[in-house]
Structure formats: structure tokens, C-alpha cells
Short mmCIF file of C-alpha atoms and ligand atoms in Angstrom, two decimals:
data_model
loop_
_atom_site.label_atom_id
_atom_site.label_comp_id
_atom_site.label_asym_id
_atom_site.label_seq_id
_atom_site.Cartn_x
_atom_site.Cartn_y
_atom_site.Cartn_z
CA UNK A 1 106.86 56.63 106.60
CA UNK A 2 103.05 56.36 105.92
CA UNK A 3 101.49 53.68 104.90
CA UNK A 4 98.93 53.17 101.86
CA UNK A 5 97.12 50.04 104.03
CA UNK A 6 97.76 48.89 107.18
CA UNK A 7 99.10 45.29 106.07
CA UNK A 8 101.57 46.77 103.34
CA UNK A 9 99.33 45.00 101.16
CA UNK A 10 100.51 41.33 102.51
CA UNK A 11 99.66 38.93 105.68
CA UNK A 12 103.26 38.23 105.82
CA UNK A 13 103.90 40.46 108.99
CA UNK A 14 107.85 40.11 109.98
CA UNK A 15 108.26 36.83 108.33
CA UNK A 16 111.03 37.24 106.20
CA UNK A 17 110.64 35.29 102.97
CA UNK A 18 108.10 33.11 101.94
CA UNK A 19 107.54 31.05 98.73
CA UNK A 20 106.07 32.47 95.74
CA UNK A 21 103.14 31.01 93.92
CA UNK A 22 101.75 31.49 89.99
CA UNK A 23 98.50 33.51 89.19
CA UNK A 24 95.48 31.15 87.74
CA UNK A 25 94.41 33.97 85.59
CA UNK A 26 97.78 35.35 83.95
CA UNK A 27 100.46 33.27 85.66
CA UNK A 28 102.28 36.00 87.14
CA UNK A 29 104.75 34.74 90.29
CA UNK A 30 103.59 36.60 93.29
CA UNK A 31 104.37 36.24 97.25
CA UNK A 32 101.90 33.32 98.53
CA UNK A 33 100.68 36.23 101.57
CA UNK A 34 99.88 38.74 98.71
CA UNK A 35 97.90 36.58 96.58
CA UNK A 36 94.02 36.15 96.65
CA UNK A 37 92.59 32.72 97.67
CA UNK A 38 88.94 32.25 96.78
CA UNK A 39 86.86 28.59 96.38
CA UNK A 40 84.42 28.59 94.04
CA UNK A 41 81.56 25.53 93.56
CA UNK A 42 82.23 23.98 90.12
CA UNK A 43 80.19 21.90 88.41
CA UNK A 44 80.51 19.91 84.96
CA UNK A 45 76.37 20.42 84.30
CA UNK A 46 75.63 24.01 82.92
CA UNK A 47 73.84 26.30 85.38
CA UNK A 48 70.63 26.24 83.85
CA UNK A 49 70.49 22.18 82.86
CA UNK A 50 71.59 21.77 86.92
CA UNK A 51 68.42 23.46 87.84
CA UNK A 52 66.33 21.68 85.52
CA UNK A 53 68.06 18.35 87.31
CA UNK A 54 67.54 19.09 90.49
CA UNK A 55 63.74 19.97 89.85
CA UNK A 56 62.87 16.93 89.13
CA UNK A 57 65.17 15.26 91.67
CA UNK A 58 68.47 14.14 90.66
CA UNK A 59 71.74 15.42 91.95
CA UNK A 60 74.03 17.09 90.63
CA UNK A 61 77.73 16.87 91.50
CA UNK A 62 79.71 20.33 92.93
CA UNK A 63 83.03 20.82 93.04
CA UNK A 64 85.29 23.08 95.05
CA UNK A 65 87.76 24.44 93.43
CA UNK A 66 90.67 26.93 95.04
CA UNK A 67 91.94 29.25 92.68
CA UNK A 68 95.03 31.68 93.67
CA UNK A 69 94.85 35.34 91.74
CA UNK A 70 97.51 38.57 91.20
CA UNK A 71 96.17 41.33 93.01
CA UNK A 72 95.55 42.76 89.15
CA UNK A 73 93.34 39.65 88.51
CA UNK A 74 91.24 39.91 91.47
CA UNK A 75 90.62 43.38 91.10
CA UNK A 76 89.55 42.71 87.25
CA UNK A 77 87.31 39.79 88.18
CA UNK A 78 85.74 41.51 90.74
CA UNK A 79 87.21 39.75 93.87
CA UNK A 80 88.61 42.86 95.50
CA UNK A 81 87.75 46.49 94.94
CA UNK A 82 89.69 49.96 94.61
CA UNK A 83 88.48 51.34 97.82
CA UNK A 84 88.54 54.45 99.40
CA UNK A 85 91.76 56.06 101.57
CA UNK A 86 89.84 55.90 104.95
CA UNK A 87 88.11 52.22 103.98
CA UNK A 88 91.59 50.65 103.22
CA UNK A 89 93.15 50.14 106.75
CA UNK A 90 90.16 47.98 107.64
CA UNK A 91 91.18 43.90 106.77
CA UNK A 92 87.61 42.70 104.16
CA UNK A 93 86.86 38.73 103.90
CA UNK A 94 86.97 37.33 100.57
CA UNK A 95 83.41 35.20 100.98
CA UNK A 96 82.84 34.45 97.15
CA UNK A 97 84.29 35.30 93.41
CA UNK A 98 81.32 36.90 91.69
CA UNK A 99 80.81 35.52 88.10
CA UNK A 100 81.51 38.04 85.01
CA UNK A 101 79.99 37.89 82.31
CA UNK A 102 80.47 39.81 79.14
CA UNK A 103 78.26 43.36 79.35
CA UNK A 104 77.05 42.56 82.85
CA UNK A 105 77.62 44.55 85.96
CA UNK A 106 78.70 42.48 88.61
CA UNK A 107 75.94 42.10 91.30
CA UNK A 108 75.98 42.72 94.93
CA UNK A 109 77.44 39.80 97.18
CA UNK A 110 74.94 38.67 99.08
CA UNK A 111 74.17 34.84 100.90
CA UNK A 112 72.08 32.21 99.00
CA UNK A 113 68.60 31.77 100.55
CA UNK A 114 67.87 28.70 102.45
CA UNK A 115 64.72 27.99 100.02
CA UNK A 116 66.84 27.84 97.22
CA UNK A 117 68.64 24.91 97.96
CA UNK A 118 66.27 21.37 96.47
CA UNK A 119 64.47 19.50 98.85
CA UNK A 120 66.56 15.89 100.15
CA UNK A 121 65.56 13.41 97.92
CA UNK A 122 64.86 9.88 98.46
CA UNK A 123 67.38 7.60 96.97
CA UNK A 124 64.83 4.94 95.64
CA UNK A 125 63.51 7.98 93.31
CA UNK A 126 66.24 9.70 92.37
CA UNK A 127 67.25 6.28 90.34
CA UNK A 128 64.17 6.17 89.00
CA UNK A 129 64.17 9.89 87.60
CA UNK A 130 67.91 9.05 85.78
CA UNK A 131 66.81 6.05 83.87
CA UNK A 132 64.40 8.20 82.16
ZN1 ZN B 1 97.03 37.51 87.50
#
């Protein structure tokens, strides 16, 4: 019989069973091997107010979160993507979920530069940049 991907769609392989686990997006139960993992930073402080912070110093808190997506979901967020019949026997890495936004086209994924990231800070002036 031929196959549409290589995997069946899954990581299972002859397993058997395995336990199911709930979307994040539209809590739909799917298999745990067929559903998309991806960590995302989090962080309580708006984008924008973050980078003001850590201009002048301060730091700003980021979480890791795990989410778990349908195969539906991750497609519609832009996780995974319809691909082509000789391009789906190959296995892709899910590095990062890229952020949509409402009438935005979802960029290309591509590695933070180094010179992004704020310099270390000393902690003797990061309390002083708080207080005021
Ligand atoms: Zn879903």
C-alpha cells in the first residue's frame, strides 16, 4: 500500500497504543506521537515595554512554556506546512512557533542574532535603574 509520508504521520513506529493527550488550541484528543510539541519564551512584560527594560538595564523575566497542538492547529498557526509530495518523506525539526498576528504574513524562521541579546549587567546597577 503506498504511503502519503514515510512516518504514517506519527513517531509511534510498532508501538501499539499509546496515551492520548488534549490540543492547547481547540482541545481535540489526539495520539501523544501525532501531536506537535513546540516551547515558546513567554514573558508577562509586553514585547515592546521588555525592550525598553532591557535598554536601560533591567531584566526581564522569560518563561518557557510547552504547548502540545492538533496537526489542524499547527498547520493554522504556522508550525508545520502543507508541503509538497516529494518534500514529505523527509522528517523537518520544529525549532520555533512563529507569532501570528492579524493581517500579517508569517515571516521566515530564521536564528536570533547574537547582538541582539542586552549586554550582562552589573547587579549593583540594575537595582539602581528599578527604583527609578
Ligand atoms: Zn487543535
Amino acid at each position: 500500500m503506498p504511503k502519503k509520508r514515510k512516518n504514517r504521520g506519527r513517531h509511534k513506529g510498532d508501538k501499539g497504543k499509546e496515551p492520548m493527550v488534549y490540543c492547547d488550541n481547540c482541545g481535540k484528543l489526539v495520539p501523544r506521537s501525532k501531536a506537535v510539541r513546540v516551547t515558546v519564551p513567554y514573558s508577562p512584560v509586553p514585547a515592546d515595554l521588555a525592550r525598553e527594560l532591557e535598554k536601560q538595564g533591567a531584566i526581564v523575566p522569560r518563561y518557557y512554556v510547552t504547548k502540545t497542538y492538533c496537526i489542524n492547529c499547527a498547520i493554522y498557526l504556522g508550525i508545520l506546512k502543507v508541503r509538497a509530495e516529494d518534500e514529505r518523506k523527509r522528517k523537518v525539526t520544529i525549532t520555533r512557533a512563529p507569532v501570528r498576528r492579524e493581517g500579517t504574513t508569517i515571516p521566515p524562521v530564521t536564528k536570533p542574532a547574537q547582538s541582539q541579546l542586552p549586554p550582562p549587567t552589573q547587579p549593583g546597577s540594575q537595582e539602581a535603574q528599578t527604583k527609578s
